[in-house]
Short mmCIF file of C-alpha atoms in Angstrom, two decimals:
data_model
loop_
_atom_site.label_atom_id
_atom_site.label_comp_id
_atom_site.label_asym_id
_atom_site.label_seq_id
_atom_site.Cartn_x
_atom_site.Cartn_y
_atom_site.Cartn_z
CA MET A 1 0.24 9.24 -26.68
CA LYS A 2 2.85 11.03 -28.78
CA LYS A 3 2.71 14.25 -30.72
CA LYS A 4 5.22 16.10 -32.85
CA LEU A 5 5.02 19.85 -32.95
CA ILE A 6 6.77 22.85 -34.41
CA ILE A 7 6.88 25.63 -31.80
CA THR A 8 7.59 29.14 -33.06
CA PHE A 9 8.21 31.93 -30.59
CA PRO A 10 8.86 35.63 -31.07
CA PRO A 11 12.18 37.18 -29.92
CA SER A 12 10.52 38.54 -26.79
CA LYS A 13 9.73 35.02 -25.56
CA VAL A 14 13.18 33.47 -26.09
CA GLU A 15 13.77 33.41 -22.34
CA ASN A 16 10.54 31.50 -21.55
CA PRO A 17 11.51 28.12 -20.03
CA LEU A 18 9.17 26.21 -22.33
CA VAL A 19 10.78 22.81 -22.21
CA HIS A 20 11.30 22.97 -18.45
CA ALA A 21 7.60 23.73 -17.97
CA LEU A 22 6.46 20.91 -20.24
CA ILE A 23 8.52 18.39 -18.32
CA LYS A 24 8.05 19.63 -14.78
CA ASP A 25 4.53 21.04 -14.79
CA PHE A 26 2.89 18.70 -17.30
CA ASP A 27 4.88 15.52 -16.67
CA LEU A 28 5.75 15.10 -20.35
CA TRP A 29 8.61 13.24 -22.01
CA VAL A 30 10.23 15.76 -24.35
CA ASN A 31 12.61 15.13 -27.25
CA ILE A 32 14.00 18.08 -29.18
CA HIS A 33 14.64 17.08 -32.81
CA ARG A 34 15.73 20.42 -34.05
CA ALA A 35 16.05 23.94 -32.67
CA ILE A 36 17.06 27.27 -34.12
CA ILE A 37 17.27 30.04 -31.55
CA GLU A 38 19.01 33.23 -32.56
CA PRO A 39 19.06 36.66 -30.89
CA GLN A 40 16.34 39.05 -32.09
CA LYS A 41 14.83 36.45 -34.40
CA HIS A 42 11.86 34.10 -34.15
CA GLY A 43 12.94 30.87 -32.48
CA LYS A 44 11.78 27.48 -33.74
CA ILE A 45 11.83 24.09 -32.07
CA VAL A 46 10.75 20.75 -33.49
CA VAL A 47 9.76 18.76 -30.46
CA GLU A 48 8.21 15.36 -29.78
CA LEU A 49 6.01 15.07 -26.71
CA ARG A 50 4.94 11.84 -25.07
CA GLY A 51 2.58 11.40 -22.16
CA ASP A 52 -1.10 11.34 -21.22
CA GLU A 53 -3.31 12.85 -23.86
CA ASP A 54 -4.91 15.42 -21.54
CA LYS A 55 -1.51 16.49 -20.21
CA ILE A 56 -0.26 17.01 -23.74
CA GLU A 57 -3.37 19.11 -24.47
CA LYS A 58 -2.77 21.17 -21.33
CA GLY A 59 0.92 21.57 -22.17
CA ILE A 60 0.01 22.87 -25.62
CA ALA A 61 -2.62 25.21 -24.14
CA TYR A 62 0.01 26.57 -21.76
CA ILE A 63 2.41 27.32 -24.63
CA VAL A 64 -0.30 29.00 -26.67
CA GLY A 65 -1.37 30.95 -23.60
CA GLU A 66 2.17 32.31 -23.40
CA GLY A 67 1.68 33.87 -26.84
CA ILE A 68 3.77 31.20 -28.57
CA ASN A 69 2.69 29.54 -31.80
CA VAL A 70 2.25 25.75 -31.97
CA ASN A 71 1.71 23.81 -35.19
CA GLU A 72 1.47 20.10 -35.84
CA LEU A 73 4.06 18.84 -38.31
CA GLU A 74 1.42 18.06 -40.90
CA ARG A 75 0.81 21.76 -41.35
CA ASP A 76 4.44 22.74 -41.71
CA VAL A 77 5.85 19.85 -43.74
CA VAL A 78 3.66 19.57 -46.79
CA ILE A 79 3.83 17.82 -50.14
CA ASP A 80 1.89 19.62 -52.86
CA LYS A 81 0.30 16.65 -54.60
CA ASP A 82 -0.37 18.67 -57.77
CA LYS A 83 3.33 19.38 -58.17
CA CYS A 84 4.70 16.06 -56.89
CA VAL A 85 5.44 13.57 -59.68
CA ASP A 86 6.17 10.67 -57.29
CA CYS A 87 9.68 10.25 -58.65
CA GLY A 88 11.05 9.17 -55.27
CA VAL A 89 14.31 11.12 -55.23
CA CYS A 90 13.45 12.48 -51.76
CA THR A 91 13.20 9.03 -50.23
CA SER A 92 16.89 8.11 -50.22
CA ILE A 93 17.90 11.60 -49.04
CA CYS A 94 15.63 11.53 -45.97
CA PRO A 95 17.88 10.69 -42.99
CA THR A 96 15.07 9.12 -40.95
CA SER A 97 13.30 7.31 -43.83
CA ALA A 98 10.19 9.38 -43.12
CA LEU A 99 9.56 9.68 -46.87
CA ASN A 100 8.62 6.50 -48.65
CA LEU A 101 6.98 5.26 -51.81
CA ASP A 102 3.89 3.21 -51.08
CA LYS A 103 4.56 -0.41 -52.07
CA GLU A 104 1.28 -0.70 -53.97
CA THR A 105 0.72 2.70 -55.54
CA TYR A 106 4.37 3.89 -55.74
CA LYS A 107 3.18 7.31 -54.55
CA ILE A 108 4.99 9.36 -51.91
CA ALA A 109 3.84 9.64 -48.32
CA ILE A 110 5.41 11.27 -45.25
CA ASP A 111 5.51 9.36 -41.97
CA TYR A 112 5.24 12.29 -39.56
CA ASP A 113 6.33 10.10 -36.65
CA GLU A 114 9.77 9.85 -38.22
CA CYS A 115 10.11 13.33 -39.74
CA VAL A 116 12.57 15.64 -37.96
CA VAL A 117 11.96 18.65 -40.21
CA CYS A 118 15.53 18.71 -41.50
CA GLY A 119 14.44 20.13 -44.85
CA PHE A 120 16.72 17.94 -47.03
CA CYS A 121 13.69 16.83 -49.01
CA GLN A 122 12.70 20.41 -49.80
CA GLU A 123 16.20 21.10 -51.18
CA THR A 124 16.29 17.89 -53.20
CA CYS A 125 12.83 17.85 -54.76
CA PRO A 126 13.27 18.60 -58.48
CA VAL A 127 9.77 20.07 -58.87
CA ASN A 128 9.58 22.12 -55.63
CA ALA A 129 6.69 20.05 -54.35
CA ILE A 130 7.80 19.95 -50.73
CA THR A 131 7.49 22.87 -48.34
CA VAL A 132 9.13 22.75 -44.94
CA ASN A 133 8.23 25.77 -42.87
CA PHE A 134 11.05 26.04 -40.46
CA MET B 1 10.41 -16.99 -86.15
CA LYS B 2 7.00 -17.05 -87.77
CA ASN B 3 4.82 -14.03 -87.09
CA ILE B 4 1.51 -14.64 -85.35
CA ARG B 5 -0.08 -11.36 -86.39
CA THR B 6 0.64 -8.28 -88.51
CA TYR B 7 0.27 -4.56 -87.80
CA ASP B 8 -2.72 -4.46 -90.17
CA GLU B 9 -4.45 -7.27 -88.33
CA ILE B 10 -3.86 -5.53 -85.01
CA ASN B 11 -5.16 -2.22 -86.32
CA ASN B 12 -8.27 -3.87 -87.74
CA LYS B 13 -8.97 -5.32 -84.30
CA ILE B 14 -8.36 -1.89 -82.73
CA GLU B 15 -10.90 -0.39 -85.11
CA SER B 16 -13.49 -3.02 -84.29
CA GLY B 17 -12.80 -2.69 -80.56
CA GLU B 18 -11.61 -6.29 -80.26
CA ALA B 19 -7.90 -5.80 -79.65
CA VAL B 20 -6.58 -7.40 -76.46
CA VAL B 21 -4.33 -4.79 -74.84
CA VAL B 22 -2.52 -5.10 -71.52
CA THR B 23 0.23 -3.13 -69.78
CA ALA B 24 3.85 -4.25 -69.38
CA GLU B 25 3.08 -4.92 -65.72
CA GLU B 26 -0.05 -6.98 -66.38
CA ILE B 27 1.69 -9.14 -68.98
CA ILE B 28 4.09 -10.44 -66.33
CA GLY B 29 1.29 -12.15 -64.41
CA ILE B 30 -0.35 -13.35 -67.64
CA VAL B 31 2.82 -15.03 -68.87
CA GLU B 32 3.52 -16.54 -65.44
CA GLU B 33 0.10 -18.17 -65.57
CA ASP B 34 -0.38 -19.00 -69.25
CA GLY B 35 3.16 -19.21 -70.57
CA ILE B 36 4.67 -17.30 -73.50
CA LYS B 37 3.11 -19.38 -76.30
CA ARG B 38 -0.47 -19.17 -75.00
CA ALA B 39 -0.17 -15.49 -74.03
CA ALA B 40 1.18 -14.64 -77.48
CA GLU B 41 -1.88 -16.27 -79.05
CA TYR B 42 -4.40 -13.95 -77.45
CA VAL B 43 -2.61 -10.72 -76.42
CA ASP B 44 -2.32 -8.25 -79.32
CA VAL B 45 -0.54 -5.26 -77.77
CA VAL B 46 1.47 -4.55 -74.61
CA THR B 47 1.80 -0.92 -73.51
CA THR B 48 5.03 0.40 -72.01
CA GLY B 49 5.82 3.74 -70.43
CA THR B 50 8.32 5.93 -68.67
CA PHE B 51 8.37 9.33 -66.94
CA SER B 52 11.90 10.48 -66.28
CA PRO B 53 14.18 13.48 -66.59
CA MET B 54 15.38 13.55 -70.20
CA CYS B 55 17.79 16.44 -70.64
CA SER B 56 18.12 16.24 -74.41
CA SER B 57 14.69 17.67 -75.12
CA GLY B 58 13.26 20.88 -76.49
CA ILE B 59 10.80 22.57 -78.77
CA PHE B 60 10.78 24.25 -82.17
CA LEU B 61 8.62 27.40 -82.26
CA ASN B 62 7.48 29.63 -85.10
CA PHE B 63 6.24 33.03 -83.92
CA GLY B 64 4.86 34.40 -87.15
CA HIS B 65 5.90 37.83 -88.45
CA SER B 66 5.46 41.19 -86.75
CA ASP B 67 4.92 44.43 -88.64
CA PRO B 68 7.54 45.66 -89.47
CA PRO B 69 9.17 42.24 -89.49
CA ILE B 70 12.32 41.17 -87.65
CA ARG B 71 14.91 38.51 -88.45
CA MET B 72 15.51 37.36 -84.87
CA GLN B 73 19.14 36.74 -83.93
CA LYS B 74 19.31 36.90 -80.13
CA ILE B 75 16.15 35.43 -78.64
CA LEU B 76 15.04 35.23 -75.01
CA LEU B 77 11.90 33.54 -73.70
CA ASN B 78 11.27 34.56 -70.08
CA ASP B 79 14.98 35.49 -70.01
CA VAL B 80 15.99 32.00 -71.18
CA PRO B 81 18.13 31.98 -74.34
CA ALA B 82 16.64 30.24 -77.36
CA HIS B 83 18.45 29.55 -80.61
CA GLY B 84 18.64 32.48 -83.03
CA GLY B 85 20.12 30.83 -86.10
CA LEU B 86 17.00 29.46 -87.71
CA ALA B 87 15.78 31.97 -90.30
CA ALA B 88 13.64 34.91 -89.22
CA VAL B 89 11.06 33.62 -86.75
CA ASP B 90 11.89 29.98 -86.13
CA THR B 91 13.66 29.01 -82.96
CA TYR B 92 14.66 25.97 -80.92
CA LEU B 93 14.38 26.18 -77.14
CA GLY B 94 16.40 23.53 -75.33
CA ALA B 95 15.11 22.25 -72.01
CA THR B 96 18.41 22.74 -70.21
CA SER B 97 19.03 26.30 -71.42
CA GLU B 98 19.48 28.36 -68.24
CA SER B 99 17.73 31.63 -67.47
CA LEU B 100 20.12 34.60 -67.51
CA ILE B 101 18.78 35.80 -64.18
CA ASP B 102 18.05 32.61 -62.21
CA GLN B 103 19.95 29.40 -62.87
CA ARG B 104 17.24 27.35 -61.16
CA VAL B 105 14.95 28.09 -64.06
CA GLY B 106 15.36 27.37 -67.74
CA GLY B 107 13.94 26.18 -71.05
CA SER B 108 11.94 23.41 -69.42
CA HIS B 109 10.12 25.93 -67.22
CA VAL B 110 9.22 27.98 -70.30
CA ILE B 111 7.95 24.82 -72.01
CA GLU B 112 5.85 23.97 -68.97
CA GLU B 113 4.41 27.51 -68.86
CA LEU B 114 3.43 27.24 -72.51
CA VAL B 115 1.75 23.86 -72.04
CA LYS B 116 -0.17 25.28 -69.06
CA GLY B 117 -1.55 27.96 -71.36
CA ARG B 118 0.34 30.85 -69.77
CA GLU B 119 1.97 33.80 -71.49
CA VAL B 120 5.70 33.89 -71.97
CA LYS B 121 7.82 37.00 -72.53
CA LEU B 122 9.56 37.10 -75.93
CA SER B 123 12.50 39.45 -76.44
CA ALA B 124 14.60 39.43 -79.58
CA THR B 125 17.17 41.63 -81.27
CA SER B 126 18.57 41.73 -84.76
CA LYS B 127 21.20 43.59 -86.81
CA GLY B 128 18.39 44.67 -89.13
CA THR B 129 18.33 44.19 -92.91
CA ASP B 130 16.59 45.97 -95.80
CA CYS B 131 13.86 43.35 -95.86
CA TYR B 132 13.75 42.83 -92.08
CA PRO B 133 14.24 46.38 -90.81
CA ARG B 134 13.14 45.81 -87.20
CA THR B 135 16.05 45.51 -84.75
CA GLU B 136 14.22 44.82 -81.50
CA ILE B 137 10.98 43.29 -80.28
CA ASN B 138 9.49 42.78 -76.81
CA THR B 139 6.13 41.10 -76.55
CA TRP B 140 4.18 38.20 -74.96
CA ILE B 141 3.19 34.97 -76.66
CA ASP B 142 1.27 31.88 -75.67
CA LEU B 143 0.80 28.42 -77.14
CA ASN B 144 -2.35 29.34 -79.08
CA GLU B 145 -0.75 32.37 -80.70
CA VAL B 146 2.42 30.72 -82.04
CA ASN B 147 2.06 29.07 -85.42
CA ASP B 148 3.99 25.96 -84.54
CA ALA B 149 5.18 24.41 -81.32
CA ILE B 150 6.84 21.10 -82.13
CA MET B 151 8.56 19.09 -79.44
CA TYR B 152 11.67 17.44 -80.85
CA ASN B 153 13.83 15.56 -78.38
CA PRO B 154 17.17 14.40 -79.80
CA ARG B 155 17.90 11.81 -77.13
CA ASN B 156 15.16 10.29 -74.99
CA CYS B 157 14.36 7.01 -73.24
CA TYR B 158 17.97 6.03 -72.68
CA GLN B 159 17.98 2.28 -72.43
CA ASN B 160 18.96 1.18 -68.92
CA TYR B 161 20.79 4.07 -67.30
CA ASN B 162 23.51 3.49 -64.67
CA VAL B 163 22.85 3.49 -60.95
CA ALA B 164 24.74 6.41 -59.44
CA VAL B 165 26.55 6.27 -56.11
CA ASN B 166 29.18 8.42 -54.42
CA ALA B 167 32.14 6.74 -52.75
CA SER B 168 33.91 10.00 -51.88
CA GLY B 169 33.85 11.72 -48.50
CA LYS B 170 31.51 14.58 -49.39
CA SER B 171 28.07 15.03 -50.97
CA ILE B 172 27.97 15.67 -54.69
CA LYS B 173 25.20 17.22 -56.74
CA THR B 174 24.73 15.58 -60.11
CA TYR B 175 22.19 15.03 -62.88
CA MET B 176 21.35 11.88 -60.98
CA GLY B 177 20.40 14.00 -57.94
CA THR B 178 22.24 14.63 -54.69
CA LEU B 179 24.49 11.67 -53.91
CA LEU B 180 25.42 11.25 -50.26
CA PRO B 181 29.04 10.45 -49.35
CA ASN B 182 30.47 7.02 -48.57
CA LEU B 183 27.78 5.20 -50.58
CA GLY B 184 25.10 6.99 -48.55
CA ASN B 185 22.46 6.48 -51.24
CA ALA B 186 21.99 5.23 -54.78
CA HIS B 187 19.87 6.81 -57.50
CA PHE B 188 18.56 5.12 -60.61
CA SER B 189 16.50 6.37 -63.51
CA THR B 190 14.35 3.97 -65.45
CA SER B 191 10.88 2.48 -65.23
CA GLY B 192 12.49 -0.98 -65.45
CA GLN B 193 9.88 -3.60 -66.37
CA LEU B 194 7.61 -0.84 -67.78
CA SER B 195 10.38 0.77 -69.84
CA PRO B 196 9.84 0.95 -73.63
CA LEU B 197 13.42 0.13 -74.61
CA LEU B 198 13.75 -2.64 -72.02
CA ASN B 199 10.58 -4.31 -73.32
CA ASP B 200 11.82 -4.22 -76.91
CA PRO B 201 15.54 -4.34 -76.19
CA GLU B 202 16.61 -5.41 -79.68
CA PHE B 203 14.44 -2.83 -81.47
CA ARG B 204 12.31 -5.45 -83.24
CA THR B 205 9.17 -3.29 -83.16
CA ILE B 206 10.33 0.23 -82.26
CA GLY B 207 11.70 2.12 -85.24
CA VAL B 208 11.41 5.35 -87.24
CA GLY B 209 7.74 6.20 -87.50
CA THR B 210 6.52 4.19 -84.50
CA ARG B 211 3.52 6.05 -83.09
CA ILE B 212 3.96 6.85 -79.40
CA LEU B 213 2.31 8.82 -76.64
CA LEU B 214 4.55 11.82 -75.97
CA CYS B 215 3.59 13.91 -72.94
CA GLY B 216 0.02 12.75 -73.44
CA ALA B 217 -0.25 13.51 -77.16
CA GLN B 218 0.24 11.22 -80.15
CA GLY B 219 3.75 11.62 -81.47
CA TYR B 220 6.37 9.58 -83.27
CA VAL B 221 9.80 8.09 -82.99
CA SER B 222 11.63 10.31 -85.48
CA TRP B 223 15.07 8.69 -85.65
CA ASN B 224 17.49 6.86 -83.41
CA GLY B 225 18.49 9.14 -80.57
CA THR B 226 21.87 10.82 -80.47
CA GLN B 227 24.60 8.64 -78.97
CA HIS B 228 22.43 5.60 -79.78
CA ASN B 229 24.76 2.73 -79.01
CA PRO B 230 22.85 -0.46 -78.18
CA ASN B 231 24.89 -3.03 -76.29
CA VAL B 232 24.34 -6.26 -74.48
CA GLU B 233 26.37 -8.01 -71.77
CA GLU B 234 25.64 -11.10 -69.76
CA VAL B 235 25.17 -10.64 -66.00
CA ASN B 236 24.11 -13.46 -63.65
CA GLY B 237 22.77 -15.47 -66.57
CA HIS B 238 20.63 -12.56 -67.79
CA LYS B 239 21.13 -10.40 -70.86
CA MET B 240 21.77 -6.83 -69.77
CA TYR B 241 20.76 -4.48 -72.59
CA PHE B 242 21.82 -0.85 -72.46
CA GLY B 243 22.78 2.17 -74.53
CA GLY B 244 19.99 2.49 -77.10
CA THR B 245 18.16 5.82 -77.43
CA ILE B 246 15.35 7.25 -79.54
CA SER B 247 14.55 10.73 -80.76
CA VAL B 248 10.89 11.64 -80.55
CA MET B 249 8.60 14.37 -81.79
CA GLY B 250 5.07 15.61 -81.31
CA ASP B 251 2.77 18.63 -81.22
CA LEU B 252 3.25 20.62 -78.01
CA LYS B 253 -0.21 22.14 -78.45
CA LYS B 254 -1.75 18.74 -77.73
CA MET B 255 0.43 17.84 -74.74
CA SER B 256 -0.55 17.66 -71.09
CA PRO B 257 1.22 19.40 -68.18
CA ASP B 258 0.56 16.22 -66.18
CA LEU B 259 3.01 14.30 -68.35
CA LEU B 260 5.62 17.00 -68.94
CA ARG B 261 7.23 18.74 -66.00
CA ALA B 262 10.13 21.16 -65.57
CA ALA B 263 12.77 20.05 -63.09
CA TYR B 264 15.68 21.60 -61.28
CA LEU B 265 18.34 19.26 -59.92
CA PRO B 266 19.94 21.27 -57.13
CA GLY B 267 23.56 22.17 -57.69
CA TYR B 268 23.40 20.71 -61.19
CA GLY B 269 20.89 22.47 -63.40
CA VAL B 270 17.60 22.45 -65.15
CA SER B 271 16.10 19.35 -66.76
CA ILE B 272 12.67 18.20 -67.86
CA PHE B 273 10.48 15.20 -67.01
CA ILE B 274 9.16 13.68 -70.25
CA GLY B 275 6.41 11.07 -70.29
CA VAL B 276 6.66 8.54 -73.13
CA GLY B 277 4.31 5.64 -73.87
CA VAL B 278 5.15 3.06 -76.54
CA PRO B 279 2.85 0.23 -77.64
CA ILE B 280 4.54 -3.10 -78.46
CA PRO B 281 2.67 -5.21 -81.03
CA ILE B 282 2.89 -8.92 -80.20
CA LEU B 283 4.10 -10.00 -83.59
CA ASN B 284 5.53 -13.33 -82.42
CA GLU B 285 6.64 -15.33 -79.38
CA ASP B 286 10.05 -13.64 -79.21
CA VAL B 287 8.36 -10.28 -78.74
CA MET B 288 6.15 -11.78 -76.01
CA LYS B 289 9.22 -13.18 -74.26
CA ASN B 290 10.80 -9.72 -74.20
CA VAL B 291 7.73 -7.84 -72.95
CA SER B 292 7.26 -10.24 -70.05
CA VAL B 293 10.57 -9.12 -68.54
CA ARG B 294 10.46 -8.47 -64.77
CA ASP B 295 12.38 -5.98 -62.65
CA GLU B 296 14.28 -8.78 -60.89
CA ASP B 297 15.64 -10.02 -64.23
CA ILE B 298 16.84 -6.64 -65.48
CA TYR B 299 20.37 -5.85 -64.38
CA THR B 300 22.29 -2.60 -64.52
CA LYS B 301 25.67 -1.16 -63.57
CA VAL B 302 26.43 0.71 -60.36
CA VAL B 303 28.90 3.48 -61.07
CA ASP B 304 30.76 5.92 -58.78
CA TYR B 305 29.86 9.45 -59.86
CA SER B 306 32.48 11.05 -57.63
CA ILE B 307 35.03 10.06 -60.29
CA GLN B 308 35.20 13.25 -62.34
CA ARG B 309 36.29 11.55 -65.51
CA ARG B 310 34.41 10.32 -68.54
CA ASP B 311 35.08 6.66 -67.81
CA LYS B 312 33.88 5.58 -64.43
CA SER B 313 34.46 1.99 -63.41
CA VAL B 314 31.59 -0.34 -62.64
CA ILE B 315 31.47 -1.13 -58.91
CA THR B 316 28.89 -3.89 -59.12
CA TYR B 317 25.73 -5.02 -60.91
CA VAL B 318 22.26 -4.92 -59.37
CA ASN B 319 18.74 -5.70 -60.56
CA TYR B 320 15.66 -3.49 -60.58
CA GLY B 321 13.82 -5.75 -58.15
CA ASP B 322 16.28 -4.75 -55.44
CA LEU B 323 16.41 -1.13 -56.59
CA ARG B 324 12.61 -0.85 -56.56
CA ALA B 325 12.46 -2.41 -53.08
CA GLY B 326 14.66 0.43 -51.88
CA HIS B 327 17.95 -1.29 -50.98
CA ILE B 328 20.91 -2.68 -52.86
CA GLU B 329 24.05 -4.37 -51.62
CA ILE B 330 27.49 -2.97 -52.40
CA ASP B 331 30.54 -4.74 -50.89
CA GLY B 332 28.41 -6.26 -48.15
CA MET B 333 26.91 -2.87 -47.27
CA GLU B 334 23.19 -2.12 -47.56
CA VAL B 335 22.68 1.09 -49.53
CA ARG B 336 19.36 2.95 -49.76
CA ALA B 337 18.19 3.31 -53.33
CA SER B 338 15.63 5.59 -54.90
CA SER B 339 14.52 6.49 -58.37
CA ILE B 340 14.44 9.79 -60.23
CA SER B 341 12.03 8.16 -62.64
CA SER B 342 8.40 8.03 -61.48
CA TYR B 343 7.07 4.48 -61.53
CA ALA B 344 3.59 5.75 -60.60
CA LYS B 345 3.46 8.01 -63.66
CA ALA B 346 4.99 5.35 -65.91
CA ARG B 347 2.12 3.09 -64.86
CA ASP B 348 -0.37 5.89 -65.56
CA ILE B 349 1.08 6.26 -69.05
CA CYS B 350 0.82 2.51 -69.72
CA ASN B 351 -2.82 2.67 -68.63
CA ILE B 352 -3.63 5.78 -70.68
CA LEU B 353 -2.14 4.17 -73.78
CA LYS B 354 -4.03 0.94 -73.07
CA LYS B 355 -7.27 2.92 -72.85
CA ASP B 356 -6.59 4.93 -76.02
CA ILE B 357 -5.88 1.76 -78.00
CA GLY B 358 -8.95 0.13 -76.47
CA ASP B 359 -11.08 3.18 -77.44
CA GLY B 360 -9.88 2.92 -81.01
CA THR B 361 -8.28 6.39 -80.90
CA PHE B 362 -4.68 5.12 -81.08
CA ARG B 363 -3.59 2.92 -83.97
CA LEU B 364 -0.22 1.24 -84.15
CA GLN B 365 2.25 2.40 -86.79
CA GLU B 366 4.70 -0.07 -88.30
CA PRO B 367 8.17 1.49 -88.49
CA ILE B 368 9.14 2.78 -91.91
CA GLN B 369 12.81 2.19 -91.10
CA ASP B 370 14.55 0.03 -88.52
CA LEU B 371 16.84 1.58 -85.95
CA PRO B 372 20.51 0.64 -86.40
CA ILE B 373 21.87 -1.98 -84.01
CA ASP B 374 25.53 -2.03 -85.00
CA VAL B 375 26.66 1.49 -84.20
CA LYS B 376 30.15 2.89 -83.65
CA TYR B 377 30.32 5.15 -80.62
CA ASN B 378 32.81 8.04 -80.56
CA ASN B 379 34.25 10.09 -77.76
CA LEU B 380 35.30 13.69 -78.20
CA LYS B 381 39.03 14.07 -78.71
CA VAL B 382 40.73 17.27 -77.61
CA LYS B 383 43.10 18.10 -80.46
#
């Protein structure tokens, strides 16, 4: 199973060896898509986990138990469908082709498996319909 | 070419609920199956539509008089400058006028606020005269309170805009969106096979007075658009029409925020998405031939927008079938393409117009004057 998450941790937890624990203690394959870690600021990592479903659940529970926030991408990369006009400008900007127009309806959808939370779409959208919380 | 039906005949059928109306997308399949001649016999009207950024747009407003009255000279609406040279309380607010305090916001955002029924701050100053003694006013207005709110867009529905690419080594931010370096992406802006001016490319049915759907309300083609310069070239055995424009007008009070939307193109400026629907009466077989046009048969020019000059050379020609599929080929390279024009909303507009004609609430209007075809196009000389 695979899962993409945005992990947000307070400055006090910057030293927690999160990734090391996920790999070693929970036997998970970990890919870091994006990370911003600065002194005295909240750190954020976009990470993809692969492994057994129950081990992923336990890994997430461990992180949360450490007082660190975990969100699935769907919550942090959002298209406001009332604002979106389905123009499609975001689709050719997206570096991983995660944003696409449906071939039948010509409406926008995000493929969260491909999204790396780069935020280019948020900058490009002419009607501010995309929010990337990172 | 002998006409098969007249505007009067079509309108009579609309009134009796018997008009056969299809969209510009549906007609493609109909003609493929039945052929032009047979389709022209039974289809009365084809609806076309587009929903794209159209910078040359704006609204006339009349505020009514305050007591004591003011002859407004400097006018701001939500800190966006509006024109102060139209008598005492008339103004024109252009969509691309930028807010004095936030360049990401402008006239189009004010227009959208008004259409959504929200209040907008009005500030105006004046030198003061004997008959208009007031020199300053600060108040709030909304769409119900103003006397008149008339959308008048000098240049809309540009026929077949260029495809924009960027062959330079760094990203550029343009009115065609953010263009990635080294032909990283391509942006286009038309509804292609749904587009009004690509379904009537020689202006046989669209003229001054043509009734249209403008941002969801009934409006009219008021004149040719500014810089109207219809042209045709041959590309790959197809006629490539481009350059025509129309000016359009309608009552803002009847418009829908679904079909009018403020836009900000990052690094470039404010614009506005305008939704236009135009019905094409099937007067004869020539008209039917034109409305059955498909994306794969409509060609356009690919132009390098990193060239900061007026005249940018054409790199290649591509068709809307490839553009719509998301990839075009330039010099053997596959380039990702996307639209700034919403095909989904253009389709919605075609369907809304089809329904309104079917309901009998939208009658076709024969133009009272043709649009010019043979037009001389000038550039601005610096003297």
